[in-house]
Coordinates of C-alpha atoms in Angstrom, one line a residue:
M1 CA -2.7 7.7 11.2
L2 CA -2.3 8.6 7.6
S3 CA -5.2 6.5 6.4
S4 CA -7.8 7.8 9.0
R5 CA -8.9 10.8 7.0
F6 CA -9.6 8.8 3.9
L7 CA -12.3 6.8 5.7
R8 CA -14.6 9.6 6.8
P9 CA -18.0 9.2 5.2
A10 CA -19.3 11.9 2.9
A11 CA -22.1 12.7 5.2
A12 CA -19.8 13.2 8.1
R13 CA -17.7 15.5 6.1
A14 CA -20.8 17.4 5.0
N15 CA -22.0 17.8 8.6
A16 CA -18.7 19.1 9.8
A17 CA -18.6 21.5 6.9
R18 CA -21.8 23.3 8.1
F19 CA -20.0 24.6 11.3
M20 CA -17.1 26.1 9.4
S21 CA -16.6 29.2 7.3
S22 CA -16.9 28.6 3.5
H23 CA -15.8 30.3 0.3
T24 CA -17.5 30.3 -3.1
F25 CA -15.6 29.0 -6.1
D26 CA -16.4 29.5 -9.7
L27 CA -16.9 26.3 -11.8
S28 CA -18.0 28.1 -15.0
G29 CA -16.8 26.0 -18.1
C30 CA -16.1 22.9 -16.0
F31 CA -19.1 20.9 -17.3
E32 CA -20.7 19.8 -20.6
T33 CA -23.9 17.7 -20.7
H34 CA -25.5 15.3 -23.1
N35 CA -29.2 14.4 -23.0
F36 CA -29.8 16.5 -19.9
D37 CA -32.1 19.3 -19.1
S38 CA -30.1 20.3 -16.0
A39 CA -26.4 20.4 -15.0
P40 CA -24.3 20.8 -12.0
A41 CA -24.1 24.3 -10.5
E42 CA -21.5 26.6 -11.9
S43 CA -20.4 27.8 -8.5
V44 CA -19.8 25.8 -5.3
E45 CA -19.1 26.5 -1.6
A46 CA -16.2 24.8 0.1
T47 CA -14.9 25.0 3.7
K48 CA -11.3 25.1 4.8
E49 CA -11.6 21.7 6.3
E50 CA -12.9 20.2 3.1
L51 CA -10.1 21.9 1.0
V52 CA -7.4 21.0 3.4
D53 CA -8.6 17.4 3.4
M54 CA -8.6 17.2 -0.3
F55 CA -5.1 18.7 -0.5
E56 CA -3.7 16.4 2.0
T57 CA -5.2 13.4 0.3
M58 CA -4.0 14.4 -3.1
Y59 CA -0.5 15.2 -2.0
T60 CA -0.3 11.9 -0.2
M61 CA -1.3 10.2 -3.4
R62 CA 1.3 12.2 -5.3
R63 CA 4.1 11.3 -2.9
M64 CA 3.1 7.7 -2.8
E65 CA 3.2 7.3 -6.6
I66 CA 6.5 9.2 -6.8
T67 CA 7.9 6.8 -4.1
C68 CA 6.6 3.8 -6.2
D69 CA 8.5 5.2 -9.2
N70 CA 11.7 5.4 -7.1
E71 CA 11.3 2.0 -5.5
Y72 CA 10.6 0.4 -9.0
K73 CA 13.7 1.9 -10.4
A74 CA 15.7 0.6 -7.4
R75 CA 14.0 -2.8 -8.2
A76 CA 12.3 -3.1 -4.9
I77 CA 9.1 -3.3 -7.0
R78 CA 8.8 -5.8 -9.9
G79 CA 6.3 -6.5 -12.6
F80 CA 3.6 -4.4 -13.9
C81 CA 3.2 -0.9 -12.2
H82 CA 0.8 1.8 -13.4
L83 CA 1.0 5.2 -11.7
Y84 CA -1.7 7.8 -11.1
D85 CA 0.1 11.0 -10.6
G86 CA -1.7 13.8 -12.5
Q87 CA -5.1 12.2 -12.0
E88 CA -5.4 12.7 -8.2
A89 CA -8.3 15.1 -8.5
V90 CA -10.5 12.4 -10.1
A91 CA -10.3 9.8 -7.3
T92 CA -10.4 12.4 -4.6
G93 CA -13.4 14.2 -6.0
I94 CA -15.3 10.9 -6.5
N95 CA -14.5 9.8 -3.0
N96 CA -15.8 13.2 -1.6
A97 CA -19.1 12.7 -3.4
L98 CA -19.9 9.1 -2.8
T99 CA -20.3 7.1 0.4
V100 CA -18.5 3.9 1.4
E101 CA -21.8 2.2 0.8
D102 CA -21.5 3.0 -3.0
S103 CA -19.6 0.3 -5.0
W104 CA -16.3 1.2 -6.7
I105 CA -14.4 -0.8 -9.2
T106 CA -11.6 0.6 -11.4
S107 CA -8.8 -0.4 -13.8
Y108 CA -5.3 -1.6 -13.0
R109 CA -4.2 2.0 -12.3
C110 CA -5.6 1.4 -8.8
H111 CA -3.2 2.5 -6.2
C112 CA -4.8 5.7 -5.2
V113 CA -8.4 4.3 -5.1
A114 CA -7.1 1.5 -2.8
L115 CA -5.5 4.1 -0.6
I116 CA -8.9 6.0 0.0
R117 CA -10.9 2.8 0.2
G118 CA -9.6 1.4 3.4
G119 CA -6.0 1.5 2.7
S120 CA -2.8 3.1 3.9
V121 CA 0.5 4.0 2.1
A122 CA 2.1 1.1 3.9
S123 CA -0.4 -1.4 2.8
V124 CA -0.4 -0.2 -0.8
I125 CA 3.4 -0.1 -1.2
G126 CA 3.7 -3.3 0.9
E127 CA 1.5 -5.0 -1.7
L128 CA 3.8 -3.8 -4.4
F129 CA 6.8 -5.1 -2.4
G130 CA 5.1 -8.5 -2.2
N131 CA 4.8 -8.5 1.5
I132 CA 2.2 -10.4 3.7
D133 CA 1.0 -7.0 5.3
G134 CA 0.2 -5.7 1.8
Y135 CA -3.3 -4.5 0.8
S136 CA -4.1 -7.9 -0.8
K137 CA -1.6 -10.0 1.4
A138 CA 0.9 -10.0 -1.5
K139 CA -1.5 -11.9 -3.8
G140 CA -2.7 -9.0 -6.0
G141 CA 0.4 -6.7 -6.7
S142 CA -0.1 -3.4 -8.4
M143 CA -3.2 -4.3 -10.4
H144 CA -5.3 -6.3 -8.1
M145 CA -6.1 -4.7 -4.8
Y146 CA -9.5 -5.4 -3.2
N147 CA -11.4 -4.4 -0.1
K148 CA -14.9 -5.7 0.2
E149 CA -15.4 -4.1 3.6
H150 CA -15.2 -0.6 2.0
N151 CA -17.0 -1.7 -1.2
F152 CA -13.8 -1.5 -3.3
Y153 CA -13.9 -4.3 -5.8
G154 CA -10.5 -3.8 -7.2
G155 CA -8.2 -3.0 -9.9
A156 CA -8.9 -5.3 -12.8
G157 CA -6.0 -6.5 -14.9
I158 CA -7.9 -7.0 -18.2
V159 CA -8.7 -3.8 -20.2
G160 CA -12.3 -2.9 -19.6
A161 CA -13.2 -6.1 -17.7
Q162 CA -14.2 -4.2 -14.7
V163 CA -17.1 -2.5 -16.4
P164 CA -19.5 -5.5 -16.6
V165 CA -18.6 -6.3 -13.0
G166 CA -19.5 -2.7 -12.2
A167 CA -23.0 -3.2 -13.8
G168 CA -23.4 -6.3 -11.7
L169 CA -22.7 -4.3 -8.6
A170 CA -25.3 -1.7 -9.7
F171 CA -27.8 -4.5 -10.2
A172 CA -27.0 -5.7 -6.6
N173 CA -27.5 -2.1 -5.3
K174 CA -30.8 -1.9 -7.0
Y175 CA -31.9 -5.3 -5.8
N176 CA -31.0 -4.4 -2.2
Q177 CA -32.5 -1.0 -2.2
K178 CA -34.3 -0.2 1.0
P179 CA -37.8 1.1 0.6
G180 CA -38.2 4.8 0.5
E181 CA -34.5 5.4 0.3
P182 CA -32.3 6.3 -2.7
M183 CA -30.2 3.4 -4.2
N184 CA -26.6 3.2 -3.5
V185 CA -24.7 3.6 -6.9
A186 CA -21.9 1.7 -8.5
I187 CA -19.1 3.3 -10.4
A188 CA -16.7 1.6 -12.8
C189 CA -13.7 3.7 -13.9
Y190 CA -11.8 3.0 -17.1
G191 CA -9.5 4.8 -19.4
D192 CA -10.1 6.2 -22.9
G193 CA -8.3 3.3 -24.3
A194 CA -10.9 0.9 -23.1
A195 CA -13.9 3.0 -24.0
N196 CA -14.6 1.1 -27.3
Q197 CA -14.6 -2.4 -25.7
G198 CA -17.5 -4.5 -26.8
Q199 CA -18.2 -5.7 -23.2
I200 CA -18.7 -2.0 -22.2
W201 CA -21.4 -1.4 -24.9
E202 CA -23.2 -4.6 -23.7
A203 CA -22.9 -3.5 -20.1
A204 CA -24.3 -0.1 -21.0
N205 CA -27.2 -1.5 -22.9
M206 CA -28.2 -3.8 -20.1
S207 CA -27.8 -1.0 -17.5
N208 CA -30.1 1.3 -19.5
L209 CA -32.7 -1.5 -20.1
W210 CA -32.8 -2.3 -16.4
N211 CA -32.5 1.4 -15.1
L212 CA -29.5 0.4 -13.0
P213 CA -27.7 2.9 -10.8
M214 CA -24.5 2.6 -12.7
I215 CA -21.9 5.4 -13.4
F216 CA -19.7 4.7 -16.4
C217 CA -16.6 6.9 -15.7
I218 CA -14.1 7.4 -18.4
E219 CA -10.8 8.8 -17.1
N220 CA -9.7 10.4 -20.3
N221 CA -6.0 11.1 -20.0
H222 CA -5.7 11.5 -23.7
Y223 CA -3.6 8.5 -24.4
G224 CA -4.6 4.8 -24.7
M225 CA -1.3 3.4 -23.7
G226 CA 0.9 5.3 -26.3
T227 CA -1.8 6.1 -28.8
S228 CA -3.6 9.5 -28.8
I229 CA -7.5 9.6 -28.7
E230 CA -7.6 11.1 -32.2
R231 CA -5.8 8.0 -33.5
H232 CA -7.5 5.2 -31.5
S233 CA -11.2 6.4 -31.3
S234 CA -13.6 7.6 -34.0
I235 CA -15.5 9.2 -31.2
N236 CA -13.6 11.7 -29.0
D237 CA -16.6 13.0 -27.0
Y238 CA -16.7 10.1 -24.6
Y239 CA -19.5 11.4 -22.5
M240 CA -21.8 11.1 -25.5
M241 CA -20.9 7.5 -26.2
G242 CA -23.9 6.2 -24.3
N243 CA -26.2 7.4 -27.0
A244 CA -29.5 7.4 -25.2
I245 CA -27.8 7.3 -21.8
P246 CA -27.2 10.9 -20.5
G247 CA -23.6 12.0 -20.2
L248 CA -21.5 14.6 -18.4
R249 CA -18.1 15.9 -19.1
I250 CA -16.1 17.2 -16.2
D251 CA -12.8 19.0 -15.8
G252 CA -11.0 16.3 -14.1
M253 CA -8.1 18.5 -13.0
N254 CA -10.5 20.5 -10.8
V255 CA -11.3 18.5 -7.6
L256 CA -14.3 20.7 -6.8
A257 CA -15.7 20.3 -10.2
V258 CA -15.3 16.5 -9.9
R259 CA -17.0 16.5 -6.5
E260 CA -20.0 18.5 -7.7
G261 CA -20.3 16.6 -10.9
M262 CA -20.2 13.4 -9.0
R263 CA -22.7 14.6 -6.5
F264 CA -25.0 15.4 -9.5
A265 CA -24.4 11.8 -10.9
K266 CA -25.0 10.1 -7.6
E267 CA -28.3 11.9 -7.0
Y268 CA -29.5 11.2 -10.6
C269 CA -28.6 7.5 -10.7
G270 CA -29.6 6.8 -7.0
A271 CA -33.1 8.2 -7.7
G272 CA -33.8 5.4 -10.2
N273 CA -33.3 7.3 -13.4
G274 CA -30.8 4.7 -14.8
P275 CA -27.2 4.9 -15.7
M276 CA -25.0 7.8 -16.6
Y277 CA -21.8 8.4 -18.6
I278 CA -19.1 10.5 -17.1
E279 CA -16.0 11.7 -18.8
M280 CA -13.2 13.2 -16.7
M281 CA -10.8 15.3 -18.7
T282 CA -7.5 14.5 -17.0
Y283 CA -3.8 13.8 -17.7
R284 CA -1.2 11.3 -16.5
Y285 CA 2.3 12.6 -16.0
H286 CA 4.1 9.2 -16.2
G287 CA 3.9 6.8 -19.1
H288 CA 1.3 4.2 -19.3
S289 CA 3.4 1.8 -17.1
M290 CA 6.8 1.9 -15.7
S291 CA 8.0 0.3 -18.9
D292 CA 6.8 3.2 -20.9
P293 CA 9.0 6.4 -20.7
G294 CA 5.9 8.4 -21.8
T295 CA 7.9 10.6 -24.2
T296 CA 8.0 8.7 -27.5
Y297 CA 4.4 9.6 -28.4
R298 CA 4.3 13.1 -26.7
N299 CA 7.1 15.5 -25.9
R300 CA 8.3 16.8 -22.5
E301 CA 7.0 20.3 -23.4
E302 CA 3.4 19.0 -23.5
I303 CA 3.9 17.4 -20.0
D304 CA 5.6 20.5 -18.5
F305 CA 2.9 22.8 -19.9
T306 CA 0.1 20.7 -18.4
R307 CA 2.0 20.6 -15.0
S308 CA 2.4 24.4 -15.1
T309 CA -1.2 25.3 -16.1
R310 CA -3.5 22.5 -15.0
D311 CA -1.9 20.5 -12.1
P312 CA -4.7 19.4 -9.7
L313 CA -2.5 20.0 -6.7
E314 CA -1.7 23.5 -7.7
F315 CA -5.3 24.2 -8.3
V316 CA -6.2 23.3 -4.6
K317 CA -3.3 25.2 -3.3
R318 CA -4.6 28.3 -5.2
C319 CA -8.0 27.8 -3.8
L320 CA -6.7 27.7 -0.3
M321 CA -4.7 30.8 -0.7
D322 CA -7.3 32.8 -2.5
A323 CA -9.8 32.1 0.2
E324 CA -7.2 33.0 2.8
F325 CA -7.6 29.6 4.4
M326 CA -3.8 28.9 4.3
T327 CA -0.6 30.7 3.5
K328 CA 2.1 29.6 1.2
E329 CA 4.2 28.9 4.2
E330 CA 1.6 26.7 5.8
L331 CA 1.2 24.8 2.6
T332 CA 4.9 24.2 2.4
A333 CA 4.9 23.0 6.0
T334 CA 2.0 20.6 5.3
E335 CA 3.8 19.2 2.2
K336 CA 7.0 18.6 4.4
R337 CA 4.9 16.8 7.0
I338 CA 3.3 14.5 4.5
R339 CA 6.6 13.7 2.8
K340 CA 7.9 12.5 6.2
E341 CA 4.7 10.6 6.9
V342 CA 5.0 8.8 3.5
Q343 CA 8.6 8.0 4.2
Q344 CA 7.6 6.4 7.5
E345 CA 4.9 4.4 5.9
V346 CA 7.5 3.1 3.3
L347 CA 9.8 2.0 6.2
K348 CA 6.9 0.2 7.8
A349 CA 6.1 -1.6 4.5
K350 CA 9.8 -2.6 4.2
S351 CA 9.7 -4.1 7.7
S352 CA 7.1 -6.6 6.7
S353 CA 8.1 -10.0 5.2
T354 CA 7.2 -12.1 2.2
P355 CA 4.3 -14.7 2.8
G356 CA 5.1 -18.2 4.1
L357 CA 4.4 -21.3 2.0
E358 CA 1.4 -21.9 4.1
E359 CA -0.3 -18.9 2.4
L360 CA -0.2 -20.6 -1.0
T361 CA -3.5 -22.3 -0.8
K362 CA -5.4 -19.8 1.2
H363 CA -8.2 -17.7 -0.3
I364 CA -8.9 -20.3 -3.1
Y365 CA -11.1 -23.2 -1.8
A366 CA -14.1 -22.5 0.3
A367 CA -15.2 -25.1 2.9
D368 CA -18.8 -23.9 2.8
L369 CA -20.7 -20.7 2.3
T370 CA -19.6 -19.1 5.5
P371 CA -17.3 -16.1 4.7
G372 CA -13.7 -16.9 5.7
N373 CA -14.2 -20.6 6.1
Q374 CA -11.5 -22.0 3.9
T375 CA -10.1 -25.5 3.0
H376 CA -7.3 -26.7 0.7
P377 CA -6.4 -29.8 -1.2
D378 CA -4.1 -32.4 0.3
F379 CA -1.4 -31.9 -2.3
V380 CA -0.3 -28.9 -4.5
R381 CA 2.0 -29.6 -7.4
M382 CA 4.6 -26.9 -8.0
P383 CA 6.4 -26.3 -11.3
D384 CA 9.4 -28.0 -9.9
F385 CA 7.8 -31.4 -8.6
A386 CA 10.4 -31.6 -5.9
N387 CA 9.1 -28.4 -4.4
S388 CA 5.5 -29.5 -4.4
K389 CA 3.6 -29.2 -1.0
S390 CA 1.9 -32.0 0.8
F391 CA -0.5 -31.1 3.6
N392 CA -0.7 -34.7 4.9
N393 CA 2.8 -34.6 6.5

């Protein structure tokens, strides 16, 4: 199954890595710190299994998002749609550093996080198609995917609104800490365009006062919608925005740097030292959303230059070849296989159906405090009264 490799706990990946040959990679220049006496190591070991897993995960993300682009243009997907291609190293590196017990909430650019937190290509794209087998049973769409079993608390449709919720998740993790064990952390990812939201400052203040295991993760793709960071923020060093809260800037196009930086953050926050600011220096290839061509406020030369010099997938491919873990021909064969797998998943998503009317009132009213025990009103009024639904008949 395509989704099975995304669900392996970080500890299991680490244990498997011990029995495989590894290669040392240089991370010089990948980190900048604020209010820290230490920093992540400037070199890291990675095994073939780890790198192959990262590459396959990131390439699946890339193909899934390209497929979403194509299906949107074919009008099989409607409404809002925010794509993640170019930023794959951020989600993949975070996922390799955290465990499924750590809480994760992100913005409306959430397809790829949903994929690695309990999803499959079929369930993610099925959600965008509005089908019953979608990730949120067709009730969330592109921006509202959710999986409590895997501690993924969604994409949030309101800019920055996920961050206070993330602070609440961090509070819960501190409250539920097991004696003698590190705390599970919470991470809230948001873009540079949301970084000056007042609710984020309030959440940061509370997190610092209460020493919450909270990671404020700014995915700095350099454009808040269509406005460059130089024009929309008086502070461009986002990892310093926490003031008294320590911060770390990471090369977000380097998945190994993201993994090591996030391991550093998890250890720091989980040990009871309080919150931390993370700034991921990354880049999105598509526009802000599918309604944005992405070339009115930047030119194609800038996009092409980033693709040719900093692409996160090409970085992993170079690592695999430099370490002699895979040949160019083997990488090409892997890409071909994943393209086929993604195509099969899309066909699976298309074979599903739209929800029946009986789904209309589910997941709204609770009969009691027992999870999953639902009820509904006797009558639901529709915009066209003639189509209203009575449950007494």
